[in-house]
CSV table of C-alpha atoms in Angstrom, one decimal:
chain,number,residue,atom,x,y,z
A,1,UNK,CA,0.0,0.0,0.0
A,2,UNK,CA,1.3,3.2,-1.1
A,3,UNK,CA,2.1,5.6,1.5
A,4,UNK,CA,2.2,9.5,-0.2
A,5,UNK,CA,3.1,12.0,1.8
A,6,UNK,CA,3.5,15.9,1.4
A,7,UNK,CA,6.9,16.6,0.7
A,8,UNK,CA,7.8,20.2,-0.6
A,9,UNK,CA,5.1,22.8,-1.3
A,10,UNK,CA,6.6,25.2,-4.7
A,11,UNK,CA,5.0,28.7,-4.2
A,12,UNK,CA,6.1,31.2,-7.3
A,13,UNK,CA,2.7,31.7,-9.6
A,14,UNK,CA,0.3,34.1,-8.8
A,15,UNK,CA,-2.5,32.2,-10.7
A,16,UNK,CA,-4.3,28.7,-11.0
A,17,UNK,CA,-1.7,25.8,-12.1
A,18,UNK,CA,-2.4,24.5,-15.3
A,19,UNK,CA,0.2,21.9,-15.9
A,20,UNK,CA,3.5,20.2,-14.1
A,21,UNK,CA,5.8,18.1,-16.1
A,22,UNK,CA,8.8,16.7,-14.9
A,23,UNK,CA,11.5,16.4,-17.7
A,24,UNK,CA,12.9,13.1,-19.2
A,25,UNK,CA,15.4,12.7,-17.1
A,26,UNK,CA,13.8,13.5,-14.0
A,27,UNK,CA,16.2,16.8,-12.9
A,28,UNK,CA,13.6,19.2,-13.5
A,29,UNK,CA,9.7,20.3,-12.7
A,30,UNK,CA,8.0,22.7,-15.3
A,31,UNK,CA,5.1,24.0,-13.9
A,32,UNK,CA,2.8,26.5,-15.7
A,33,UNK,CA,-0.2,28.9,-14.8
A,34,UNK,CA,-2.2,31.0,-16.1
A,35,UNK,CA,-0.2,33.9,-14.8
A,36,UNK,CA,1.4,32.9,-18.6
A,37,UNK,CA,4.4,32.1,-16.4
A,38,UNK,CA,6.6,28.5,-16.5
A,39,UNK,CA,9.1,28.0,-13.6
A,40,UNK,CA,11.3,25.7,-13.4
A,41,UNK,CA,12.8,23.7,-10.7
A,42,UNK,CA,15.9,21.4,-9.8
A,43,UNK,CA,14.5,18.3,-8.6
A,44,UNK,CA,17.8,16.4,-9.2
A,45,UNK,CA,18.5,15.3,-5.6
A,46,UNK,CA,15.8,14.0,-3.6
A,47,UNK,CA,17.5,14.3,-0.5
A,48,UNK,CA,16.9,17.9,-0.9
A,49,UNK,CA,13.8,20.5,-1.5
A,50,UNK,CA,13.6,21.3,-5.4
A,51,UNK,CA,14.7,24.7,-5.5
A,52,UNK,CA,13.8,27.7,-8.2
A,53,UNK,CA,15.8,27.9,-10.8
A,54,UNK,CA,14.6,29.9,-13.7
A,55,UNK,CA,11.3,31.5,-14.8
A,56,UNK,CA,10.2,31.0,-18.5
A,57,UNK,CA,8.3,34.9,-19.0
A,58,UNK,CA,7.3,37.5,-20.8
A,59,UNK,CA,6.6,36.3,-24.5
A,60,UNK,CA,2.4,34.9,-24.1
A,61,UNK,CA,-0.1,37.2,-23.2
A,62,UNK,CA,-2.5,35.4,-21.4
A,63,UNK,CA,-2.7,32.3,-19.3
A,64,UNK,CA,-0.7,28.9,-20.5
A,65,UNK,CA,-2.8,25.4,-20.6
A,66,UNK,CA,-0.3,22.9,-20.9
A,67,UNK,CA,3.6,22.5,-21.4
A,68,UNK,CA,5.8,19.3,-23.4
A,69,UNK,CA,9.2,18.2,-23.3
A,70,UNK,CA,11.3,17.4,-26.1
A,71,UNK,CA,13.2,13.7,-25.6
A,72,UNK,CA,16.2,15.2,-24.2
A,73,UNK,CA,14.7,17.8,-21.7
A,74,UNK,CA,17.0,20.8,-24.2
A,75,UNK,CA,13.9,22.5,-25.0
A,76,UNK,CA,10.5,23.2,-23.6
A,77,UNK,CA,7.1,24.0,-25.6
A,78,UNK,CA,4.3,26.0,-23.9
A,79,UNK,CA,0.7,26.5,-25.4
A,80,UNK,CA,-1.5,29.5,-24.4
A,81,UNK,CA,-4.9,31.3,-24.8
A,82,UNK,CA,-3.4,33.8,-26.7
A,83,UNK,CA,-3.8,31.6,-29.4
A,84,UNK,CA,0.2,31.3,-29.9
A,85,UNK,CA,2.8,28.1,-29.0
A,86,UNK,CA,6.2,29.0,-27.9
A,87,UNK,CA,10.0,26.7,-28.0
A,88,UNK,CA,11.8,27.8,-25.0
A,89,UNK,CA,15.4,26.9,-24.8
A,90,UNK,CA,15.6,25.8,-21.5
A,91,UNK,CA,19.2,26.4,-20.9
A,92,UNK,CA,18.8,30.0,-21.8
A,93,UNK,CA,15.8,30.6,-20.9
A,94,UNK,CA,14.5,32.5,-23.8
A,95,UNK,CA,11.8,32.0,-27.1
A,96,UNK,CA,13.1,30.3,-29.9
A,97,UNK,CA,10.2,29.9,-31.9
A,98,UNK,CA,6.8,31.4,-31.9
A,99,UNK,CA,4.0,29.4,-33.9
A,100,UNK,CA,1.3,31.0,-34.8
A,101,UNK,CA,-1.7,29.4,-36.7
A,102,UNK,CA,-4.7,28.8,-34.6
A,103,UNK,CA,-7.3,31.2,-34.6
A,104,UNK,CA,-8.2,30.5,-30.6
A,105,UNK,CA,-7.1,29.1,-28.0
A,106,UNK,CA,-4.2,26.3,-27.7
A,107,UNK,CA,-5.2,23.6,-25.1
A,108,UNK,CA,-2.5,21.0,-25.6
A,109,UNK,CA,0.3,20.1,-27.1
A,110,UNK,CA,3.2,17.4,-27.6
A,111,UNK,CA,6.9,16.7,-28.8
A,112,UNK,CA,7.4,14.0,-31.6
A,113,UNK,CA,8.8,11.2,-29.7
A,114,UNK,CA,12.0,11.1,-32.5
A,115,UNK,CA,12.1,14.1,-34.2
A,116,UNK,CA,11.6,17.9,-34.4
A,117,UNK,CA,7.7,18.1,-35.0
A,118,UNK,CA,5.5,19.4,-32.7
A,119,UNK,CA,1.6,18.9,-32.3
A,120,UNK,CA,-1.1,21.5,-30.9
A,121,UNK,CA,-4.1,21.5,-30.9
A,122,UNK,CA,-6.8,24.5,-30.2
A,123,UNK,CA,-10.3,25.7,-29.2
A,124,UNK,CA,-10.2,25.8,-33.1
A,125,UNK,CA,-11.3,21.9,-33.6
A,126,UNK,CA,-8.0,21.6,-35.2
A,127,UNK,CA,-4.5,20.3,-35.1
A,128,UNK,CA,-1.2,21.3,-36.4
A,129,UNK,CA,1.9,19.9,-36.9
A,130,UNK,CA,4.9,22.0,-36.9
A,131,UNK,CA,8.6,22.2,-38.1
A,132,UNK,CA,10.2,23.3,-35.5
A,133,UNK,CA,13.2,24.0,-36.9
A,134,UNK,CA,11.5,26.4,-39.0
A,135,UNK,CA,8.8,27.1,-37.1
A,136,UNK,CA,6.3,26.7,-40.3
A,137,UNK,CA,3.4,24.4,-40.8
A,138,UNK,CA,3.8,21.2,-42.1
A,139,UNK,CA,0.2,19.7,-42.0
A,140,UNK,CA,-3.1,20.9,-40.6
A,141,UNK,CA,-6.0,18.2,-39.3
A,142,UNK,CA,-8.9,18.9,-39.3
A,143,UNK,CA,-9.5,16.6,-36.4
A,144,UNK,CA,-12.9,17.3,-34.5
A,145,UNK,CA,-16.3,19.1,-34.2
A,146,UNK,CA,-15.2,20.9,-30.9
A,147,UNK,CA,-12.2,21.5,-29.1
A,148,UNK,CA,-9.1,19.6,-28.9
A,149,UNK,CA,-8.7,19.2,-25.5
A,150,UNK,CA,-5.6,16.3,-25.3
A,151,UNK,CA,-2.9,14.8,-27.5
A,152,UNK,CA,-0.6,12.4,-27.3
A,153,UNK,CA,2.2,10.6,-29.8
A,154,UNK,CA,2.7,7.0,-29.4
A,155,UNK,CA,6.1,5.7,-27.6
A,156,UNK,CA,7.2,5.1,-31.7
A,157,UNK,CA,5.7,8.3,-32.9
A,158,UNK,CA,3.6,6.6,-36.0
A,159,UNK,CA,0.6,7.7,-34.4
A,160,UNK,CA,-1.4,10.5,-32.5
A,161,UNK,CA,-4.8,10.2,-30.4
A,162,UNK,CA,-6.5,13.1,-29.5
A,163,UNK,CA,-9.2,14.1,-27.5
A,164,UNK,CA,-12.0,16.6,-28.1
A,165,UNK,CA,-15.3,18.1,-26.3
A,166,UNK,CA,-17.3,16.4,-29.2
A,167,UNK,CA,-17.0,13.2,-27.1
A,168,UNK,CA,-14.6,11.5,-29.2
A,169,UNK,CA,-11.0,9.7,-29.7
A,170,UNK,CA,-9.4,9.8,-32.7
A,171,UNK,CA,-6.0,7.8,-34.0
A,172,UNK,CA,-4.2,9.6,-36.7
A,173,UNK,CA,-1.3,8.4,-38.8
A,174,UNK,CA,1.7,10.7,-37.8
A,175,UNK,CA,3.1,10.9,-41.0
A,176,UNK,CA,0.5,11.0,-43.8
A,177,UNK,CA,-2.1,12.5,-41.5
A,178,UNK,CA,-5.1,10.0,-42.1
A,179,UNK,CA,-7.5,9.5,-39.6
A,180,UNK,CA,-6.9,5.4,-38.5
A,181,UNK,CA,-9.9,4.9,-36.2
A,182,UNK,CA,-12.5,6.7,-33.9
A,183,UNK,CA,-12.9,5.6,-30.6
A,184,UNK,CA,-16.2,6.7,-28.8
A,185,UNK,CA,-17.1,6.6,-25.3
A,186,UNK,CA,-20.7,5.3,-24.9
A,187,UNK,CA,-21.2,7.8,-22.6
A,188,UNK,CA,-20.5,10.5,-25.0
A,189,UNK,CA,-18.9,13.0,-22.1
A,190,UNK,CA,-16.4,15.5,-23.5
A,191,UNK,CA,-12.5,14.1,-23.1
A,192,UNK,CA,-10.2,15.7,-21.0
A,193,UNK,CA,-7.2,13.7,-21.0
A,194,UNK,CA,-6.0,10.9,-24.0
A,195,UNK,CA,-2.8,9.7,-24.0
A,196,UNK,CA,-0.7,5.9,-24.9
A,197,UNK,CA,0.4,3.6,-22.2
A,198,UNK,CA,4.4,3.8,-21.7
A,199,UNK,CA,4.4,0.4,-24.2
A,200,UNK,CA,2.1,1.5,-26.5
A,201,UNK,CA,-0.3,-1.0,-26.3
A,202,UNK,CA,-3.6,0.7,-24.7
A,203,UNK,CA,-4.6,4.3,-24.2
A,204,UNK,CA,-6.0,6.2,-21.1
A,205,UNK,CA,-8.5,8.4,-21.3
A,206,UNK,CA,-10.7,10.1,-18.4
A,207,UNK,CA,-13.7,12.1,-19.7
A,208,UNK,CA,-16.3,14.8,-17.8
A,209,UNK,CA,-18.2,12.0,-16.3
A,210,UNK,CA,-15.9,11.1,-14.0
A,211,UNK,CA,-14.9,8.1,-15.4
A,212,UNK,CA,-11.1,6.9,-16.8
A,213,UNK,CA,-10.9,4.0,-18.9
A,214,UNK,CA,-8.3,2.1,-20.2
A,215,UNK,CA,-8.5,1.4,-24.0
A,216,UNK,CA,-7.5,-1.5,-26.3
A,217,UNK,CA,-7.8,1.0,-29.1
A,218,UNK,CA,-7.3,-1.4,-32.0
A,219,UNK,CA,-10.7,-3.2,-31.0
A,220,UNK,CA,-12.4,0.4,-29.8
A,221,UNK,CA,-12.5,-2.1,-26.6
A,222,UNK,CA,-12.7,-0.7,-22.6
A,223,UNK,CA,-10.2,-2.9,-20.7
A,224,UNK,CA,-10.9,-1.6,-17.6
A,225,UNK,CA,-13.1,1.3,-16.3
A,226,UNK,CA,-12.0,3.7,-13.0
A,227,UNK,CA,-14.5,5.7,-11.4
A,228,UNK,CA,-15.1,7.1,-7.5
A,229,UNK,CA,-13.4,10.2,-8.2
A,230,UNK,CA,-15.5,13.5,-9.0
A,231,UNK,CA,-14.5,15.1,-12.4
A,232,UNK,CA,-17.4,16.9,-14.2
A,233,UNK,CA,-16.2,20.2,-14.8
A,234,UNK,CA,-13.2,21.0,-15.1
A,235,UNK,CA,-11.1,18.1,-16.2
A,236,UNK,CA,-7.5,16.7,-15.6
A,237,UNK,CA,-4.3,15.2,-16.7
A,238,UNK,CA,-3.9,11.1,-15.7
A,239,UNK,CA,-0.3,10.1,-14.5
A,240,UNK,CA,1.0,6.3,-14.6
A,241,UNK,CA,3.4,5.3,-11.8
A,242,UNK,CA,6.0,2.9,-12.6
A,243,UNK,CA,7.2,3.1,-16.4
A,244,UNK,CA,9.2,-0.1,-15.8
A,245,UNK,CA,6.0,-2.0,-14.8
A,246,UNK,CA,4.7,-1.4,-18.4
A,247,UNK,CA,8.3,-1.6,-20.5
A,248,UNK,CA,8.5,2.1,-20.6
A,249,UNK,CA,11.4,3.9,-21.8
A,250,UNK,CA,13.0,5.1,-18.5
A,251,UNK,CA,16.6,7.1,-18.4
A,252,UNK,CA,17.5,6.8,-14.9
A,253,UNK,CA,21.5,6.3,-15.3
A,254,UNK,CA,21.9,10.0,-16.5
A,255,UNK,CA,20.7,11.6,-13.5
A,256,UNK,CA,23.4,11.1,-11.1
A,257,UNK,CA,25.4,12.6,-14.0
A,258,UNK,CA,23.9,16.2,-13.4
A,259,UNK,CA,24.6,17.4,-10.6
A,260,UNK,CA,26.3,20.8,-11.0
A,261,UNK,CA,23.0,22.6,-11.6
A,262,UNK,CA,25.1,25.7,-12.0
A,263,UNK,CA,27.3,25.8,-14.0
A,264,UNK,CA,27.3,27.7,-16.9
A,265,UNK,CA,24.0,29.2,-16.2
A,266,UNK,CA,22.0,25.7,-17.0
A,267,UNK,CA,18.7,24.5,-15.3
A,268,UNK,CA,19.7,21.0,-15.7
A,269,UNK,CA,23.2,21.2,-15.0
A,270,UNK,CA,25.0,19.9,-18.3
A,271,UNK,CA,24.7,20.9,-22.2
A,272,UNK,CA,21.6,18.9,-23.7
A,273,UNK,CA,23.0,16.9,-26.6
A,274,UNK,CA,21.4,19.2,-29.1
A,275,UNK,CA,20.4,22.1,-26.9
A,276,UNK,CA,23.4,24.1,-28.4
A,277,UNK,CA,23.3,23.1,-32.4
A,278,UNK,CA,19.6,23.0,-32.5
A,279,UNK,CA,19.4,26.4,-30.8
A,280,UNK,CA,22.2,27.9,-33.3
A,281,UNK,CA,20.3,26.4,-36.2
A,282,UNK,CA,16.9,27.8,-35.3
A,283,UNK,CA,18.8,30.9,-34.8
A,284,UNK,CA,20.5,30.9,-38.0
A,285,UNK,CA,17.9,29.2,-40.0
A,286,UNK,CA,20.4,26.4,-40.9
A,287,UNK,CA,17.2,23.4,-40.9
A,288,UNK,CA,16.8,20.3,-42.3
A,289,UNK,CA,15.0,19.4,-45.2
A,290,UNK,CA,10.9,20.0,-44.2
A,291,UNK,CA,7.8,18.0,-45.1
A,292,UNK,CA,5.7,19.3,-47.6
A,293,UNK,CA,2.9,21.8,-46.1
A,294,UNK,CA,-0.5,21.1,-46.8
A,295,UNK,CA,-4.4,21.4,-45.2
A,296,UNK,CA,-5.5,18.4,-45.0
A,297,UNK,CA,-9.2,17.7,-45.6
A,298,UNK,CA,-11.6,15.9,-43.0
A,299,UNK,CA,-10.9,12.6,-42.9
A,300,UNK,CA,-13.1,9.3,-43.1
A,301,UNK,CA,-11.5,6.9,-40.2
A,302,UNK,CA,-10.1,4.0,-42.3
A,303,UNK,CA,-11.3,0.9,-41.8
A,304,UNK,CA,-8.3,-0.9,-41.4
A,305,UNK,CA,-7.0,-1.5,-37.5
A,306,UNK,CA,-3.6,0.7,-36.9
A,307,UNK,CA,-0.5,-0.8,-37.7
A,308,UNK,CA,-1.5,-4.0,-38.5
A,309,UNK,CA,-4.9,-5.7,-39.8
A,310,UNK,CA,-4.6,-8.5,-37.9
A,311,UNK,CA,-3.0,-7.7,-34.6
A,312,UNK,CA,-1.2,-10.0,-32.3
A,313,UNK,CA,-2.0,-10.6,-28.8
A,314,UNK,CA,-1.9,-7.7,-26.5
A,315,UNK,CA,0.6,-8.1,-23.9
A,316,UNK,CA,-0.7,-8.2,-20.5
A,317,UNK,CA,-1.4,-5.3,-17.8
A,318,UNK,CA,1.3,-5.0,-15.2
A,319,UNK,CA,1.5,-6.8,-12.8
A,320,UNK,CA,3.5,-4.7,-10.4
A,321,UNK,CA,2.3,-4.0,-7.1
A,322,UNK,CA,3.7,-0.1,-7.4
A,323,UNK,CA,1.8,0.6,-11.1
A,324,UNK,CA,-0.5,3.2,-10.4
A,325,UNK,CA,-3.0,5.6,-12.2
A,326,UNK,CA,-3.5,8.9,-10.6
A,327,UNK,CA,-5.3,11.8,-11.6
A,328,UNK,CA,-7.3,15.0,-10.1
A,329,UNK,CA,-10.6,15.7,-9.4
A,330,UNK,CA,-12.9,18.8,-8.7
A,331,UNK,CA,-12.7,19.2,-5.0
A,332,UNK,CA,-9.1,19.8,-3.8
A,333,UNK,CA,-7.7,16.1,-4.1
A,334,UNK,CA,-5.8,13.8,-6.3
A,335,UNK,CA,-6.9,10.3,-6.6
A,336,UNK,CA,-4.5,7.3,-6.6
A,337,UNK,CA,-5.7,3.9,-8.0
A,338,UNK,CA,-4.9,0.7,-8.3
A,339,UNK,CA,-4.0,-0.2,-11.8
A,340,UNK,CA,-4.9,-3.7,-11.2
A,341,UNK,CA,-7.9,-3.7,-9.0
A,342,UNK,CA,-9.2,-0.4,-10.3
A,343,UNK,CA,-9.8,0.2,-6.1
A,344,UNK,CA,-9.0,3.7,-4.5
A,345,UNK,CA,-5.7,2.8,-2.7
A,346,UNK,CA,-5.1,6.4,-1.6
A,347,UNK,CA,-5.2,10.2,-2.1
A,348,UNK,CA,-3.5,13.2,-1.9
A,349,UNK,CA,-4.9,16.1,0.2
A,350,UNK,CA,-2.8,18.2,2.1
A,351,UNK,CA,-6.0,18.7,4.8
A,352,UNK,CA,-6.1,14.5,5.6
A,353,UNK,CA,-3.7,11.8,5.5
A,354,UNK,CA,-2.5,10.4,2.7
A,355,UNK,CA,-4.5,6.9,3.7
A,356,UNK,CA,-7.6,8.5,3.7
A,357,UNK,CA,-8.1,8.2,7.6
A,358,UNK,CA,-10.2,11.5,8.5
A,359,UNK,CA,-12.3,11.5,5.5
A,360,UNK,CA,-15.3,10.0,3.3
A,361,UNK,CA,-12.7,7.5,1.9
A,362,UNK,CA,-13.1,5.6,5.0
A,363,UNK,CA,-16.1,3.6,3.6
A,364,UNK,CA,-14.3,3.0,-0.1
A,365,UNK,CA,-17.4,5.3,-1.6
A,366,UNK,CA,-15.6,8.5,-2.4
A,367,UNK,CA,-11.9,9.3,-1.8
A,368,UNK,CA,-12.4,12.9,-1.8
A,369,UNK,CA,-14.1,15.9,0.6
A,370,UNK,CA,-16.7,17.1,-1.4
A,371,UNK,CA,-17.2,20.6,-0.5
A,372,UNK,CA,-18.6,21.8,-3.5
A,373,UNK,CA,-15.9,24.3,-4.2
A,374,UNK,CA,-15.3,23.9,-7.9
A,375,UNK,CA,-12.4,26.7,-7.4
A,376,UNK,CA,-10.2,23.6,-5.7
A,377,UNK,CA,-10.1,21.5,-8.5
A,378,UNK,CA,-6.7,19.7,-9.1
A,379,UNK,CA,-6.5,19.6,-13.0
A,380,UNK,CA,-2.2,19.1,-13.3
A,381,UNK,CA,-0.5,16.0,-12.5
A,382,UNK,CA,3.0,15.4,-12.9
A,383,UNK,CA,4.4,12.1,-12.3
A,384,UNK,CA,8.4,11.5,-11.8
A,385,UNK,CA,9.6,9.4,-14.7
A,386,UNK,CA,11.5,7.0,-12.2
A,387,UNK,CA,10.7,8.6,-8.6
A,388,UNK,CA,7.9,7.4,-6.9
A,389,UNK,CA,6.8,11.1,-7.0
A,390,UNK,CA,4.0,13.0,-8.4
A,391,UNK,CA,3.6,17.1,-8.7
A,392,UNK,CA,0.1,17.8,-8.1
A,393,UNK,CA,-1.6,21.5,-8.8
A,394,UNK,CA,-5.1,22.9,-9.1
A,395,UNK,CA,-7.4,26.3,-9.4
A,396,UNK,CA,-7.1,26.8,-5.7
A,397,UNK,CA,-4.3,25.7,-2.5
A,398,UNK,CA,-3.2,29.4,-3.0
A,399,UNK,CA,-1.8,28.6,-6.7
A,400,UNK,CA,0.7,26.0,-4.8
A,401,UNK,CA,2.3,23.1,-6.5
A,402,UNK,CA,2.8,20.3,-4.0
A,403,UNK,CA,5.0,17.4,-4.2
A,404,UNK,CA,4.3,13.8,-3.3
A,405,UNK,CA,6.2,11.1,-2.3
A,406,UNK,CA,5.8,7.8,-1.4
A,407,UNK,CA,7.7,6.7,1.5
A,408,UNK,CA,6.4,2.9,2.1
């Protein structure tokens, strides 16, 4: 039984938290607001409080809704209401890139798993793909009949789901941009969150009924459903806990490399591998060859499965006593479940103890104090790629970020 306890409380916004991600490699927390401020902190020593490092200002004029990393933690990608998405070098600290081609609001965004493409996608139904190199379009989707609210790439990056207010998943081939498959929920509630398990295998999605399901999205099958938690207005991001559990991708063995967070002005302590020739060559406009741009039309979903007409077996769900699913809710609390048993195993509320003694969890009917204050919600999770530790901030906790830790 996990046993999370309040570890650090980050005070520097002066507005709701929107989003915390913790970089690749573990040595830093983003967290944005909608202050339209990012701040970033060292987290590369856990024997120690993450301390402020450098704040990421001064370039969007209203309020940011989420933040990405690129595979190397060099840069940083920020999406905002004023309709703009920005690359931050995160060494330096300062814009690279400014994309502009939605005509509203950007709600969510993410790095190309392999290469220099960025997706976004907006209040404007649609998404983009950039070159970031260039910072020019390379395709536009047409993706939904309301909002995208959540993307995601695949571990490979040969696909993308997304996630809209119309009720609906899509899967989209990365490259050619064709729509592969829509996924709906029968409950037709607008999605909040969509993203791919670390293998690749299932997807996660948690909709405005308060439900998160588990997806084997080449059947359009639910695998497993979570509910208990209260998330009908506001929405929020889903975290897994334990990468290794599910074969993820996890880069432990540089972290005790970067140390000297210092030196040479850099958050993270070292020269990202292609933080300084990227950087010169988006400076320079020295870029490598670009995909064609184009609009692409609405798409039919194809009726082939992804990848592979007849799939083979999914592997199973982990098995690992420590693989967890948490997310946020609308009343102050994030919610930790069991992957396995889909049971409420804990939650995270700075007002009651971590095991739920104290509170309505007691009777395993609801695992958080519903007061009815819709301006608590917790809507940004941020779970440590390797640290049993998750970054947890809301609309209210005066515009905190807390960290978790599990000390069983």
């Amino acid at each position: 039984m996990p046993d999370f306890r309040a570890h650090h409380t980050l005070l520097a916004h002066s507005a709701a938290i929107t989003a915390t991600r913790y970089s690749p490699q573990g040595h830093i927390l983003a967290t944005a607001s909608a202050d339209a401020t990012v701040h970033l902190w060292d987290t590369s020593d856990p024997a120690r409080a993450p301390f402020h490092q450098r704040s990421l200002k001064g370039q969007h004029t209203r309020g940011i809704n989420d933040i990405a990393w690129n595979k190397d933690g060099s840069y940083l990608a920020t999406a905002s209401d004023d309709g703009t998405a920005v690359i931050w070098s995160v060494r330096k600290g300062t814009p690279l890139r400014i994309l502009r081609g939605h005509t509203s609001h950007i709600l969510c965004l993410a790095f190309h798993p392999k290469s220099n493409i960025l997706a976004t996608g907006g209040w404007d139904e649609s998404v983009i793909l950039w070159n970031i190199q260039r910072g020019t379009k390379i395709k536009t989707l047409q993706a939904h009949s309301d909002p995208v609210s959540s993307l995601a790439y695949n571990p490979d990056g040969t696909m993308i789901v997304t996630g809209s207010h119309d009720g609906l998943m899509r899967l989209w081939d990365a490259t050619t941009g064709q729509c592969l498959k829509t996924i709906e929920d029968d409950q037709n509630a607008p999605i909040s969150h969509a993203s791919f398990t670390p293998n690749g295998q299932y997807i996660i999605s948690s909709a405005l009924s308060s439900t998160i399901r588990l997806w084997d999205y080449r059947h359009a099958r639910v695998i497993k459903t979570f509910t208990g938690h209260r998330s009908a207005r506001f929405g929020s991001g889903v975290g897994l806990m334990d990468a290794r559990a599910w074969g993820g991708e996890v880069e432990e063995g540089r972290v005790a490399k970067r140390r000297k967070v210092q030196e040479e002005g850099s958050v993270d302590g070292s020269k990202g591998k292609n933080d300084d020739a990227a950087t010169q060559a988006m400076e320079s406009g020295e870029t490598e060859a670009e995909a064609p741009t184009s609009a692409s039309k609405p798409h039919q979903p194809s009726t082939e499965t992804p990848q592979d007409t007849q799939p083979a077996p999914l592997p199973p769900l982990p098995t690992s006593d420590t693989a967890y699913l948490i997310t946020g809710t609308d009343t102050a609390t994030a919610i930790i479940y069991d992957l396995q048993s889909r049971h409420i195993i804990g939650c995270l509320n700075p007002r009651f103890p971590s095991d739920g003694s104290g509170d309505p969890m007691g009777e395993g009917t609801t695992a958080q104090r519903d007061t009815g204050e819709d301006d608590e919600a917790v809507v940004a999770i941020g779970v440590h790629p390797f640290r049993r530790e998750v970054a947890v901030g809301g609309l209210g906790d005066g515009r905190a970020v807390r960290v978790w830790r599990d000390w069983a």
